[in-house]
Coordinates of C-alpha atoms in Angstrom, one line a residue:
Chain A
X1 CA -11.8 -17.2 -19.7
X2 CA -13.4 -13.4 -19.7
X3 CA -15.5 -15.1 -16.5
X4 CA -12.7 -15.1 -14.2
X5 CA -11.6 -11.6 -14.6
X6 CA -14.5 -9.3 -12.6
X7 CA -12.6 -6.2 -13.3
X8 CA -12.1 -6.6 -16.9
X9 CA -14.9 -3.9 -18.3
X10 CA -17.7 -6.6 -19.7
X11 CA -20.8 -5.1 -19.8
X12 CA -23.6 -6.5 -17.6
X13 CA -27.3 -6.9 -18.1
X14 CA -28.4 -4.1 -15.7
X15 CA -29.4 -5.3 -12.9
X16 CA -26.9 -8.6 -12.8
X17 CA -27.1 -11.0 -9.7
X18 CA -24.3 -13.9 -9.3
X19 CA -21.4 -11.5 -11.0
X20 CA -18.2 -12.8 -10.3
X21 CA -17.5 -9.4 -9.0
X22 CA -20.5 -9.5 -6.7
X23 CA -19.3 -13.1 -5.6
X24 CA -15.7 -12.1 -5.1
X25 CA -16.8 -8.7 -3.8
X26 CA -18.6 -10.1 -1.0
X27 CA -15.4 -12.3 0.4
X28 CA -13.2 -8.9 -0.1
X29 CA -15.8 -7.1 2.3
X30 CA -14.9 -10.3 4.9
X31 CA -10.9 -9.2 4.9
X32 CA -9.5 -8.8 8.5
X33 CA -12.3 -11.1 9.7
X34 CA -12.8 -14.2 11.8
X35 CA -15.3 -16.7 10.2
X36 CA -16.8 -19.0 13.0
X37 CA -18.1 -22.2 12.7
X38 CA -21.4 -22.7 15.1
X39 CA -23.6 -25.5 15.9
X40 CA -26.7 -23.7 17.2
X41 CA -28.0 -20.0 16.9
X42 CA -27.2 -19.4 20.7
X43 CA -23.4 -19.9 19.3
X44 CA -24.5 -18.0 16.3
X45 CA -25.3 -15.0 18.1
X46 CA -22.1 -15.9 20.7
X47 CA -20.3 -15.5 17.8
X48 CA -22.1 -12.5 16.2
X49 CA -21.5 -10.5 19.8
X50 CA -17.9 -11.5 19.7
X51 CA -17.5 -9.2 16.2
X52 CA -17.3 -12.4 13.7
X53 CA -17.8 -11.1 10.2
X54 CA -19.7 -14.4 9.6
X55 CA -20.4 -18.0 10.6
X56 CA -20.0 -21.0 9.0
X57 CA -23.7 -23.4 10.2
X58 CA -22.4 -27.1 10.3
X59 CA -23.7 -30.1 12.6
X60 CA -20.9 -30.9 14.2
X61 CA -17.6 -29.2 14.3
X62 CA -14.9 -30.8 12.8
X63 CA -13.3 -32.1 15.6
X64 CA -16.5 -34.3 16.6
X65 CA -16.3 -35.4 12.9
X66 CA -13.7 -36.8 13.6
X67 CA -14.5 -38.4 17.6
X68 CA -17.5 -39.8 15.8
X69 CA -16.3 -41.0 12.3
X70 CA -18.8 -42.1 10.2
X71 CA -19.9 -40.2 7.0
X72 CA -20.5 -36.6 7.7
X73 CA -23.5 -34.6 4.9
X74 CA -24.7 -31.6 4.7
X75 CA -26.3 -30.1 7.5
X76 CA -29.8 -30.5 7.9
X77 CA -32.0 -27.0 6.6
X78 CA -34.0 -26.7 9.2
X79 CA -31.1 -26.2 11.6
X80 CA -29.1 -23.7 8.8
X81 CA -32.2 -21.9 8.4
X82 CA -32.4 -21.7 12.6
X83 CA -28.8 -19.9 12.3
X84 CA -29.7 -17.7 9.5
X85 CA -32.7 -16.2 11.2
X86 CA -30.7 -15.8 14.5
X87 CA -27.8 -13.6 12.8
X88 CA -27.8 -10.6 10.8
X89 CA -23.9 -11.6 9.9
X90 CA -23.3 -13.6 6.4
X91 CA -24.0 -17.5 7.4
X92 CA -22.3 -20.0 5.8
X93 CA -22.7 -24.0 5.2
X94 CA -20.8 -26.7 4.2
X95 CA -21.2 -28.8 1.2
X96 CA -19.6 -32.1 0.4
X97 CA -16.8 -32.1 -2.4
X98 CA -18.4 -32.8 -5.8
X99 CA -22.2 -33.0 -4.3
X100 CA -24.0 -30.5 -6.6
X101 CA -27.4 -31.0 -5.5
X102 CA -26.3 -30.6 -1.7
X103 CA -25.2 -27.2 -2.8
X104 CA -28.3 -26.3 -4.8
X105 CA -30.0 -27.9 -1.7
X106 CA -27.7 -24.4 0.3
X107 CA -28.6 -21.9 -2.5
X108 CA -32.1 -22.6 -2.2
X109 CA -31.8 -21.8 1.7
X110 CA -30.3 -18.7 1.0
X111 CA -27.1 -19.6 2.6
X112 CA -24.5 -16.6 1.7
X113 CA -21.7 -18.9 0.9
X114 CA -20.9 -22.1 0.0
X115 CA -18.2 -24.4 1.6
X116 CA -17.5 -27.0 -1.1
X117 CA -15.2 -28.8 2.1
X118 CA -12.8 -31.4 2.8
X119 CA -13.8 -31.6 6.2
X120 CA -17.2 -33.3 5.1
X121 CA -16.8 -37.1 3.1
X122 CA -16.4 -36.5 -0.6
X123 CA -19.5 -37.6 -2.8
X124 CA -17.1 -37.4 -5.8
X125 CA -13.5 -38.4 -6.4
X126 CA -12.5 -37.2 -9.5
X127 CA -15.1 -33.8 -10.0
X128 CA -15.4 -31.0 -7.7
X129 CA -19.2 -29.2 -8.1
X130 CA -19.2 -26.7 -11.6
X131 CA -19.5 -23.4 -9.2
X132 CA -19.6 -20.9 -12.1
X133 CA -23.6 -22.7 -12.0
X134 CA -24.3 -20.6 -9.0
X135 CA -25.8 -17.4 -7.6
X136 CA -24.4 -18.4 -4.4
X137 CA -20.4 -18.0 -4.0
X138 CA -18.3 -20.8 -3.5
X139 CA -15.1 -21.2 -1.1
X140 CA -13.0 -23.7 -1.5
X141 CA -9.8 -25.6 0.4
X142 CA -6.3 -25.5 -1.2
X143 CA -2.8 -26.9 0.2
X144 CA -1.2 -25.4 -2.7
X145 CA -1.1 -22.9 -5.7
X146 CA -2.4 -25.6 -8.7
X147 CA -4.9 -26.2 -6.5
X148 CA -6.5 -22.8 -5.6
X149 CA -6.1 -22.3 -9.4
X150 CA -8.4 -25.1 -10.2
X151 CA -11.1 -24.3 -8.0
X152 CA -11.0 -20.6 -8.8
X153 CA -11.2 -21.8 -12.9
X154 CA -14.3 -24.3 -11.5
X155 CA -15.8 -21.0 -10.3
X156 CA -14.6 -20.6 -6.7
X157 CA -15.0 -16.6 -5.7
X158 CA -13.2 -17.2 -2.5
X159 CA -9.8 -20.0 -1.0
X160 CA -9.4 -20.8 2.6
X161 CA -5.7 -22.2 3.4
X162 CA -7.1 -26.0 4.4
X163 CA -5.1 -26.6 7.3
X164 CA -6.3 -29.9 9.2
X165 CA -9.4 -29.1 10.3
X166 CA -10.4 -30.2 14.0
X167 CA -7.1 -30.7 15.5
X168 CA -6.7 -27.4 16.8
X169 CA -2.7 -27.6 15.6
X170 CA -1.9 -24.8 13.4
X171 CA 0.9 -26.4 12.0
X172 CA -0.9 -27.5 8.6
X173 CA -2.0 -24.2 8.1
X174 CA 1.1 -23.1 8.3
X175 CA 2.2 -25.5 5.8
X176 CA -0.4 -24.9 3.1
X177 CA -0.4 -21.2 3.7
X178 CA 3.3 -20.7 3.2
X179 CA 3.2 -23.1 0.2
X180 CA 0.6 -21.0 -1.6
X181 CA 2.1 -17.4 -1.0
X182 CA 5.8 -19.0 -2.2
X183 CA 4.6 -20.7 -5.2
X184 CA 2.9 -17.2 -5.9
X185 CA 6.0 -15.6 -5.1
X186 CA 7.9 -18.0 -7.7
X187 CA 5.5 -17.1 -10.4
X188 CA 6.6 -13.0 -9.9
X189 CA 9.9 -14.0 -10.5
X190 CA 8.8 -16.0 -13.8
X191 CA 9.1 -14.6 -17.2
X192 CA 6.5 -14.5 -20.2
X193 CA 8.3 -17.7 -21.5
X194 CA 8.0 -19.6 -18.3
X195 CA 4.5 -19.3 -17.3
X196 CA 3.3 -22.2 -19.7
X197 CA 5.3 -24.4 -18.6
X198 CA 4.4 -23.3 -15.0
X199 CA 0.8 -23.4 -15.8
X200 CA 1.6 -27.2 -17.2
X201 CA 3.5 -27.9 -14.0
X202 CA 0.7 -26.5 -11.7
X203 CA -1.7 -28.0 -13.4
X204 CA -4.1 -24.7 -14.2
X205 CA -5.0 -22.4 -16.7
X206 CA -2.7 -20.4 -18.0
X207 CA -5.0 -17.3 -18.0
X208 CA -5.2 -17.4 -14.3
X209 CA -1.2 -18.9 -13.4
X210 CA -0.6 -15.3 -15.7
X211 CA -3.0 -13.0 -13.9
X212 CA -1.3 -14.2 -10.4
X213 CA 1.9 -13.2 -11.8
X214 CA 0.8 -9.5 -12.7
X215 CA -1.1 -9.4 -9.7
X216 CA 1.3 -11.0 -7.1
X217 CA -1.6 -12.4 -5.0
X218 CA -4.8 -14.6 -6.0
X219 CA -7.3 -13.1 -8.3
X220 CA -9.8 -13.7 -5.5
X221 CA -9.5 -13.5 -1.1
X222 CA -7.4 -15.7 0.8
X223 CA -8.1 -17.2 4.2
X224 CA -6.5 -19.1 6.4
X225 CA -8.1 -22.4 8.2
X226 CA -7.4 -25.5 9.5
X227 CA -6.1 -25.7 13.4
X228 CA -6.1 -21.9 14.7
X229 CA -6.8 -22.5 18.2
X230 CA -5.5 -19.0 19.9
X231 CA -5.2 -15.3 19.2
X232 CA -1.9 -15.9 18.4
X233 CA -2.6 -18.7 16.4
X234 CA -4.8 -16.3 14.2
X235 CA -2.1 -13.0 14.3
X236 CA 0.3 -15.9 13.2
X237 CA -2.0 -16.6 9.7
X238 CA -2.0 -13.2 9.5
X239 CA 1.3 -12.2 9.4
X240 CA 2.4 -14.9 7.3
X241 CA -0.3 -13.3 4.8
X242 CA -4.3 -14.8 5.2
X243 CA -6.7 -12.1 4.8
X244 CA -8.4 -13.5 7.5
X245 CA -9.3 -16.6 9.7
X246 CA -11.6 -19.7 9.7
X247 CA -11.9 -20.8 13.7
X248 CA -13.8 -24.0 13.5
X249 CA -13.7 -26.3 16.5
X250 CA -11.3 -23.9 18.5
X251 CA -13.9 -21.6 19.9
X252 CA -16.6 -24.0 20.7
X253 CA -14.2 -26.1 22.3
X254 CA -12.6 -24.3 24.3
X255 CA -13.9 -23.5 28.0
X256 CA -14.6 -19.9 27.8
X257 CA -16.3 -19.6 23.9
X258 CA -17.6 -16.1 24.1
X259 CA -14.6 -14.6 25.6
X260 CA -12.2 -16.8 23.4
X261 CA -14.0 -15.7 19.9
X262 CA -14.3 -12.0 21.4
X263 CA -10.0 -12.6 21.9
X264 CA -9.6 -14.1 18.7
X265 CA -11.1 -11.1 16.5
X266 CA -8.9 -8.7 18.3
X267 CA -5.8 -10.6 17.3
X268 CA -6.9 -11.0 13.9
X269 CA -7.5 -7.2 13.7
X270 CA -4.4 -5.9 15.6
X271 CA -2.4 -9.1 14.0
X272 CA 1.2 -7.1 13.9
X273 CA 0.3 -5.5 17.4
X274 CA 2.1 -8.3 20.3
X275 CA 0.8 -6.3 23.1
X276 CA -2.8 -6.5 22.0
X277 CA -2.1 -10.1 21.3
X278 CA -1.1 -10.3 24.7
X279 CA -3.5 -9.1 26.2
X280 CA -6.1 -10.7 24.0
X281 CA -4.3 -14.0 25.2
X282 CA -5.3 -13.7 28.9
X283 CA -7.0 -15.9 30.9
X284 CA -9.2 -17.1 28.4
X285 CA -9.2 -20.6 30.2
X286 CA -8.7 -23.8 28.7
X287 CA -7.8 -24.4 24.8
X288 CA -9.3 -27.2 23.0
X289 CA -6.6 -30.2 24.0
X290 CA -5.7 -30.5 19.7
X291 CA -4.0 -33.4 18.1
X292 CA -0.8 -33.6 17.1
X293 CA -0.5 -33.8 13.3
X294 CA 2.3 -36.6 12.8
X295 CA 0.4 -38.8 14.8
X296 CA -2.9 -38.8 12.3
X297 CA -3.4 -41.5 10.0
X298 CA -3.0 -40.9 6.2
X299 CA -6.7 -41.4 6.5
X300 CA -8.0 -39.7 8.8
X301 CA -6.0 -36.5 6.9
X302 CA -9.2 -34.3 5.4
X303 CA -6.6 -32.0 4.0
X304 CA -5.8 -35.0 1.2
X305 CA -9.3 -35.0 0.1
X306 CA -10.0 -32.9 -2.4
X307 CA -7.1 -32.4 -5.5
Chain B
X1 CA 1.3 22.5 3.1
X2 CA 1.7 20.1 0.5
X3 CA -1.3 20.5 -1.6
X4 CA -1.9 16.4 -2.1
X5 CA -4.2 15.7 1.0
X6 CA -3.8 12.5 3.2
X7 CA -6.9 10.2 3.5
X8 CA -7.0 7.5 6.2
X9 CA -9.3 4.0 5.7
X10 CA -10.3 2.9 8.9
X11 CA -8.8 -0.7 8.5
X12 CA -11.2 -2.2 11.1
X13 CA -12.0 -4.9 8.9
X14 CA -13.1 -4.7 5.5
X15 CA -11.7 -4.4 1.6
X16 CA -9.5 -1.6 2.8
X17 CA -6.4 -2.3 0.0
X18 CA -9.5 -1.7 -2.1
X19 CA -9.9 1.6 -0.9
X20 CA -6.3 2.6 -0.2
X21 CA -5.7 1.5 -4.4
X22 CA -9.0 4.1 -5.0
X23 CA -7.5 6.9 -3.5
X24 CA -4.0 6.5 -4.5
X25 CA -5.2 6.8 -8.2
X26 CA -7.6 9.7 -7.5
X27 CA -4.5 11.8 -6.6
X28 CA -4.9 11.3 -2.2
X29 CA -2.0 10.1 -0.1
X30 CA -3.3 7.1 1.6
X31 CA -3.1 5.1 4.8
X32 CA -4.6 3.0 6.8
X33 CA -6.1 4.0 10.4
X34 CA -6.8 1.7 13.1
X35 CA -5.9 4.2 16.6
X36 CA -6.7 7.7 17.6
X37 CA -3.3 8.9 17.1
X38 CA -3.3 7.5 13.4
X39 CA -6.9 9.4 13.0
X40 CA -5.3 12.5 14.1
X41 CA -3.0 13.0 11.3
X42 CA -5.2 12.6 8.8
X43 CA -7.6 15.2 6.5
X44 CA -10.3 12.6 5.5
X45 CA -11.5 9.1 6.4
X46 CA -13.0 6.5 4.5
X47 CA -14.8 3.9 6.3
X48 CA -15.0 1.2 3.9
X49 CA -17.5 -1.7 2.6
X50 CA -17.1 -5.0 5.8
X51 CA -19.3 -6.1 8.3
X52 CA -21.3 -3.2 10.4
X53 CA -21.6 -5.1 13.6
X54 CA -17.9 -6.0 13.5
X55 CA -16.7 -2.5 12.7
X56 CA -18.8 -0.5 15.2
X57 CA -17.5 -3.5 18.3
X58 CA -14.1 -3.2 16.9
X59 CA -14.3 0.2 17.0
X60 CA -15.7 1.1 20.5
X61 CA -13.3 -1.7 21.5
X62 CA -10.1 0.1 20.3
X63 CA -11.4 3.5 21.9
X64 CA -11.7 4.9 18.0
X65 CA -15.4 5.5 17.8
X66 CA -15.3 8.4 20.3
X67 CA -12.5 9.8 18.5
X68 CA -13.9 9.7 15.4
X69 CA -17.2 11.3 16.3
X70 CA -15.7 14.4 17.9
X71 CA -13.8 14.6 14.1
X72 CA -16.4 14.1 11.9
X73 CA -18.0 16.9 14.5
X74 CA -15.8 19.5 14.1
X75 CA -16.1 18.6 10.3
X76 CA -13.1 16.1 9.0
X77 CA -14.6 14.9 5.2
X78 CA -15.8 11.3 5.5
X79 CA -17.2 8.6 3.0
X80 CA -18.4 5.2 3.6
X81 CA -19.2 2.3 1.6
X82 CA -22.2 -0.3 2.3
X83 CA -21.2 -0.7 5.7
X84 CA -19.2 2.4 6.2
X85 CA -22.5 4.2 5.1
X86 CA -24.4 2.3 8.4
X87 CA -21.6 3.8 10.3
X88 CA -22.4 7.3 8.9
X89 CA -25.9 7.2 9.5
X90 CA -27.6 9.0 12.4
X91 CA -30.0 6.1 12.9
X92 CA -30.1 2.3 11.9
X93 CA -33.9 1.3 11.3
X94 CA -32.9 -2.3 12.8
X95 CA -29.6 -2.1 14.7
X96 CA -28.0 -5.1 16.3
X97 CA -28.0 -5.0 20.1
X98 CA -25.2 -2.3 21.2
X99 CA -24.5 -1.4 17.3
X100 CA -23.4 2.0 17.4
X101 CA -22.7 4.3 14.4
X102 CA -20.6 7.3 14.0
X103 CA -23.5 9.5 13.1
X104 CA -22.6 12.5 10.7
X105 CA -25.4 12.0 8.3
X106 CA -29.3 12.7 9.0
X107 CA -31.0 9.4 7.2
X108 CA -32.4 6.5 8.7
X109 CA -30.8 3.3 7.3
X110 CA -31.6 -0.2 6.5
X111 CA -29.0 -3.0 6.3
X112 CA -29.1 -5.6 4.1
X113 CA -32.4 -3.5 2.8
X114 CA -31.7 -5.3 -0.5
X115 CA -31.6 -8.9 0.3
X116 CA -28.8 -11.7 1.3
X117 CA -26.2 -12.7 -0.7
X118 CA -28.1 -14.4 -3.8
X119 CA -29.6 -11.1 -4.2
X120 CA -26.2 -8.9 -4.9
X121 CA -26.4 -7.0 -8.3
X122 CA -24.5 -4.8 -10.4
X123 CA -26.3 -1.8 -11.5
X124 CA -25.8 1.3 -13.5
X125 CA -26.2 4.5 -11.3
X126 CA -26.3 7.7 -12.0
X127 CA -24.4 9.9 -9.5
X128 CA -25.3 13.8 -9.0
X129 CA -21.8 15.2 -9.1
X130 CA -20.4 12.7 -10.7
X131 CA -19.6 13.5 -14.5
X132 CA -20.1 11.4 -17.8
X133 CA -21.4 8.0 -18.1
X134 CA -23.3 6.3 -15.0
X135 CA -21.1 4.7 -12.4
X136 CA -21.1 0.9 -11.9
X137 CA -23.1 -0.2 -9.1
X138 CA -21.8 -3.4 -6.8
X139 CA -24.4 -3.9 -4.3
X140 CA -23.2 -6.6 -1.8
X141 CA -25.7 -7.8 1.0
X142 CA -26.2 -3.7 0.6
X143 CA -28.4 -1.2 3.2
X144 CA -30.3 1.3 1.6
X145 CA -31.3 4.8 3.0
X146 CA -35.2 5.2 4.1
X147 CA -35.3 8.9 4.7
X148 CA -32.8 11.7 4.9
X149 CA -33.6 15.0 6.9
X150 CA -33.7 18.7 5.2
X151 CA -29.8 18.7 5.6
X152 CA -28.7 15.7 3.5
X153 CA -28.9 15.7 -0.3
X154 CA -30.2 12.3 -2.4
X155 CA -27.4 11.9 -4.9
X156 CA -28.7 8.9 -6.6
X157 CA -31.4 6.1 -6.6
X158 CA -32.0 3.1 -8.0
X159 CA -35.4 1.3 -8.2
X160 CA -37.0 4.2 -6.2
X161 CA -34.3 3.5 -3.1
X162 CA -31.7 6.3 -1.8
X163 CA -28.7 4.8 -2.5
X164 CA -26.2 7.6 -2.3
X165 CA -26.7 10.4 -0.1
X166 CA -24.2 13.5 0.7
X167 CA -24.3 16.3 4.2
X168 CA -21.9 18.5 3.9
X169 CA -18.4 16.7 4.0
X170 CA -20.0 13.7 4.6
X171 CA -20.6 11.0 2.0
X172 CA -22.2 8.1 1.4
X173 CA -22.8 5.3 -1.0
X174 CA -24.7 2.0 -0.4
X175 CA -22.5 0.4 -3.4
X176 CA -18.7 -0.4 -3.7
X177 CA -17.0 2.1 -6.7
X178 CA -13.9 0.7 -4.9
X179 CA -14.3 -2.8 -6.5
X180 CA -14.5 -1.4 -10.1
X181 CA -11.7 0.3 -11.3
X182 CA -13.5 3.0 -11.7
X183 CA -12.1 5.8 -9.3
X184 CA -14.7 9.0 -10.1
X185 CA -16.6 8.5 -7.0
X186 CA -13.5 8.4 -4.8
X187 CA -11.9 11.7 -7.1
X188 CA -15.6 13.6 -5.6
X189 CA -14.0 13.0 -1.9
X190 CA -10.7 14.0 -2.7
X191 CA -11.6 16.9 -4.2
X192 CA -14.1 17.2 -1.0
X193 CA -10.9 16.8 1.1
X194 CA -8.6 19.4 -1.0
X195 CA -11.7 22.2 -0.9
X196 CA -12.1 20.9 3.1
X197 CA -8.1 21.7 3.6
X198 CA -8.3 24.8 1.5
X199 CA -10.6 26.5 3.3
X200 CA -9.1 25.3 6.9
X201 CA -5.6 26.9 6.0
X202 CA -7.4 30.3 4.8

């Protein structure tokens, strides 16, 4: 498993594109950010004037997903490639769980990251996409430790907290986030004998439930998504230990988007400062209304798909 | 004066813990700077790898770009990393609308000169300064230098682009030696600080 380990001194055919290191690398220069989601290049650029580090090109925001129901795809090129020509930010785009081809589909557009998402309908139930078969880096959703392990071993060079995407109620980020950072903190506490049976019980590869234990973090970044809705939604992620925020429907949702994303960077920046929190709270108008979790059939949960 | 000098990473936004690990193995005291007062009490900055646009708003924002010019005027050692070297450069070739930089350096950059994601490398670069084997390259979505004045010095290329450049106390490298374990490049500004500091306190 020499492929997860970027720092390990391989040597590289000189020059080497799609490096883990260069995949990884690129989410590590993305730390302390706020990664928007954006329907149109007018929000694109909204968001890019706001100081977003990037922007995540989708059809509909999640929270329309879900008014609308219905199978939701891949967005359609001409309208990624719209966004990418509007920003000079890193643009993102969503692929279904397990659809390969919808991702080659993205590399081919030159997207700079792939979102292999829950928040789209899965076009595979038992196999996420091999991502170690990309140029293009890979995030991927996790609710817990096992399963950020797998999708780093199935090549993912970034893992976003899942959350429940489109309900703008942080509380499942919250969930997932703290459930990730104490299973890792479990593992410190582990000794050599016990990390195979951890590895068995998380269901990943030893080499990587090992290298968390030295390294008392994931071998790759970790962001928070899924319901952050306010500055202090996204100072709240932060302090409990994302390297950063996804803001999907919260922004574009809300009634004052520019000044709202512009708000939400400086809480994410200034996360353990509660005046500039404060002040990054007011009057930014209405919030997206949000959904309350509990109430949300089993079904409509886009936090269970995926494994 | 205690002879180990204390290096600040701006900590806009960014792989600052990547920087803050680089410089605490090349023999530096660091910390991480996000206000004026914080700038203030430091002997060097390093503005790391991140997102340009995002730094410079952040930075104007939180009343640290003003600051920070008047510093690297009166001659504080600074290095910057793929975006940190936009920041250092006296002119962008395509800025963003109301992208400022820092200035410090006199070279025209380009960002993203060598292509979007897909086209990151890893490269072997040899580093004037820099001794023994070549240093290895991470180029993410990374700016190269069109043109430096008469002041700044080329400290290495690759495929007939500037890719490190150095005026004075400032540095700058369009690759990421903070993402390789390797810590030479960051050991050149220390010892860029320590000189600095030595000839302050004679």
């Amino acid at each position: 498993m020499s492929n997860t380990l970027p720092n390990s001194a391989q040597p590289v055919e000189s020059p080497a594109t799609g490096t883990a290191r260069v995949k990884r690398g690129m989410a590590e220069q993305l730390k302390g950010g706020v990664i928007m989601d954006v329907v149109t290049p007018d929000q694109a650029k909204i968001a890019e004037d706001a100081g977003a580090v990037a922007v995540m090109a989708l059809e509909r925001v999640p929270a329309d997903i879900r008014k609308d129901g219905g199978v939701a795809r891949m967005s359609d090129p001409d309208m990624i490639e719209g966004i990418i020509e509007a920003v000079s930010i890193p643009v993102m785009a969503k692929s279904r769980i397990g659809h390969f081809v919808e991702a080659q589909v993205l590399q081919s557009l030159g997207v700079d990251y792939i979102d292999e998402s829950e928040v789209l309908t899965p076009a595979d139930e038992v196999n996420h996409s091999d991502k170690w078969a990309f140029t293009t880096p890979f995030v991927c959703g996790a609710t817990n430790l096992g399963e950020a392990l797998r999708r780093i071993a199935e090549g993912a060079a970034m893992i976003r907290s899942k959350g429940e995407a489109g309900t703008g109620n942080v509380v499942e980020a919250v969930r997932h986030l703290r459930q990730i950072k104490n299973e890792i903190a479990r593992l410190r506490g582990y000794d050599n004998n016990e990390l195979y049976a951890a590895a068995k019980e998380l269901r990943a590869p030893y080499e990587l439930v090992k290298e968390v234990a030295e390294l008392g973090k994931l071998p790759v970044v970790l962001f928070s998504a899924g319901g952050v809705a306010t500055p202090a939604d996204a100072a709240l992620m932060r302090q409990l230990g994302a390297e950063g925020v996804f803001v999907g429907s919260g922004i574009f949702k809300s009634g004052d988007p520019a000044k709202r994303a512009a708000a939400i960077v400086k809480a994410t920046t200034f996360y353990d400062d509660p005046k500039i929190v404060a002040d990054a709270s007011r009057n930014l108008g209405e919030a997206m209304v949000g959904i309350n979790c509990d109430t949300l059939p089993e079904a409509e949960r886009y936090a269970n798909r995926g494994w | 004066m205690s002879d180990t000098p204390v290096i600040g990473v701006l900590a806009l936004q960014g792989d600052v813990r990547e920087h803050l690990i680089a410089l605490a193995a090349a023999d530096a005291v660091a910390r991480e700077v996000r206000r004026p007062e914080e700038l203030a009490e430091v002997d060097g900055l390093v503005i790391p790898g991140g997102e340009s646009t995002t730094i410079s708003k952040l930075a104007v924002l939180f009343g640290v770009m003003e600051p920070l010019r008047a510093r690297v005027r009166a001659g504080m050692p600074v290095y910057g990393t793929c975006a940190g070297m936009i920041m250092l450069a006296d002119k962008i070739l395509d800025p963003r609308s109301g992208q400022e930089t820092v200035g410090g350096i006199d070279m025209i950059v380009r960002r993203n000169a060598f292509g979007r994601q897909n086209e990151s490398f890893e490269a072997a670069v040899d580093v004037k300064g820099v001794e023994g084997d070549a240093v290895e390259g991470v180029f993410i979505r990374a700016p190269w230098v069109e043109s430096v004045g008469a002041g700044a010095e080329v400290l290495a290329e690759h495929d007939g682009h500037i890719v490190a450049v150095r005026q004075g106390r400032a540095l700058a490298t369009s690759f990421h030696p903070e993402l390789t374990g390797d810590h030479r490049v960051h050991g050149l500004f220390v010892d860029m600080v320590r000189a600095n500091r030595t000839a302050e306190s004679l």
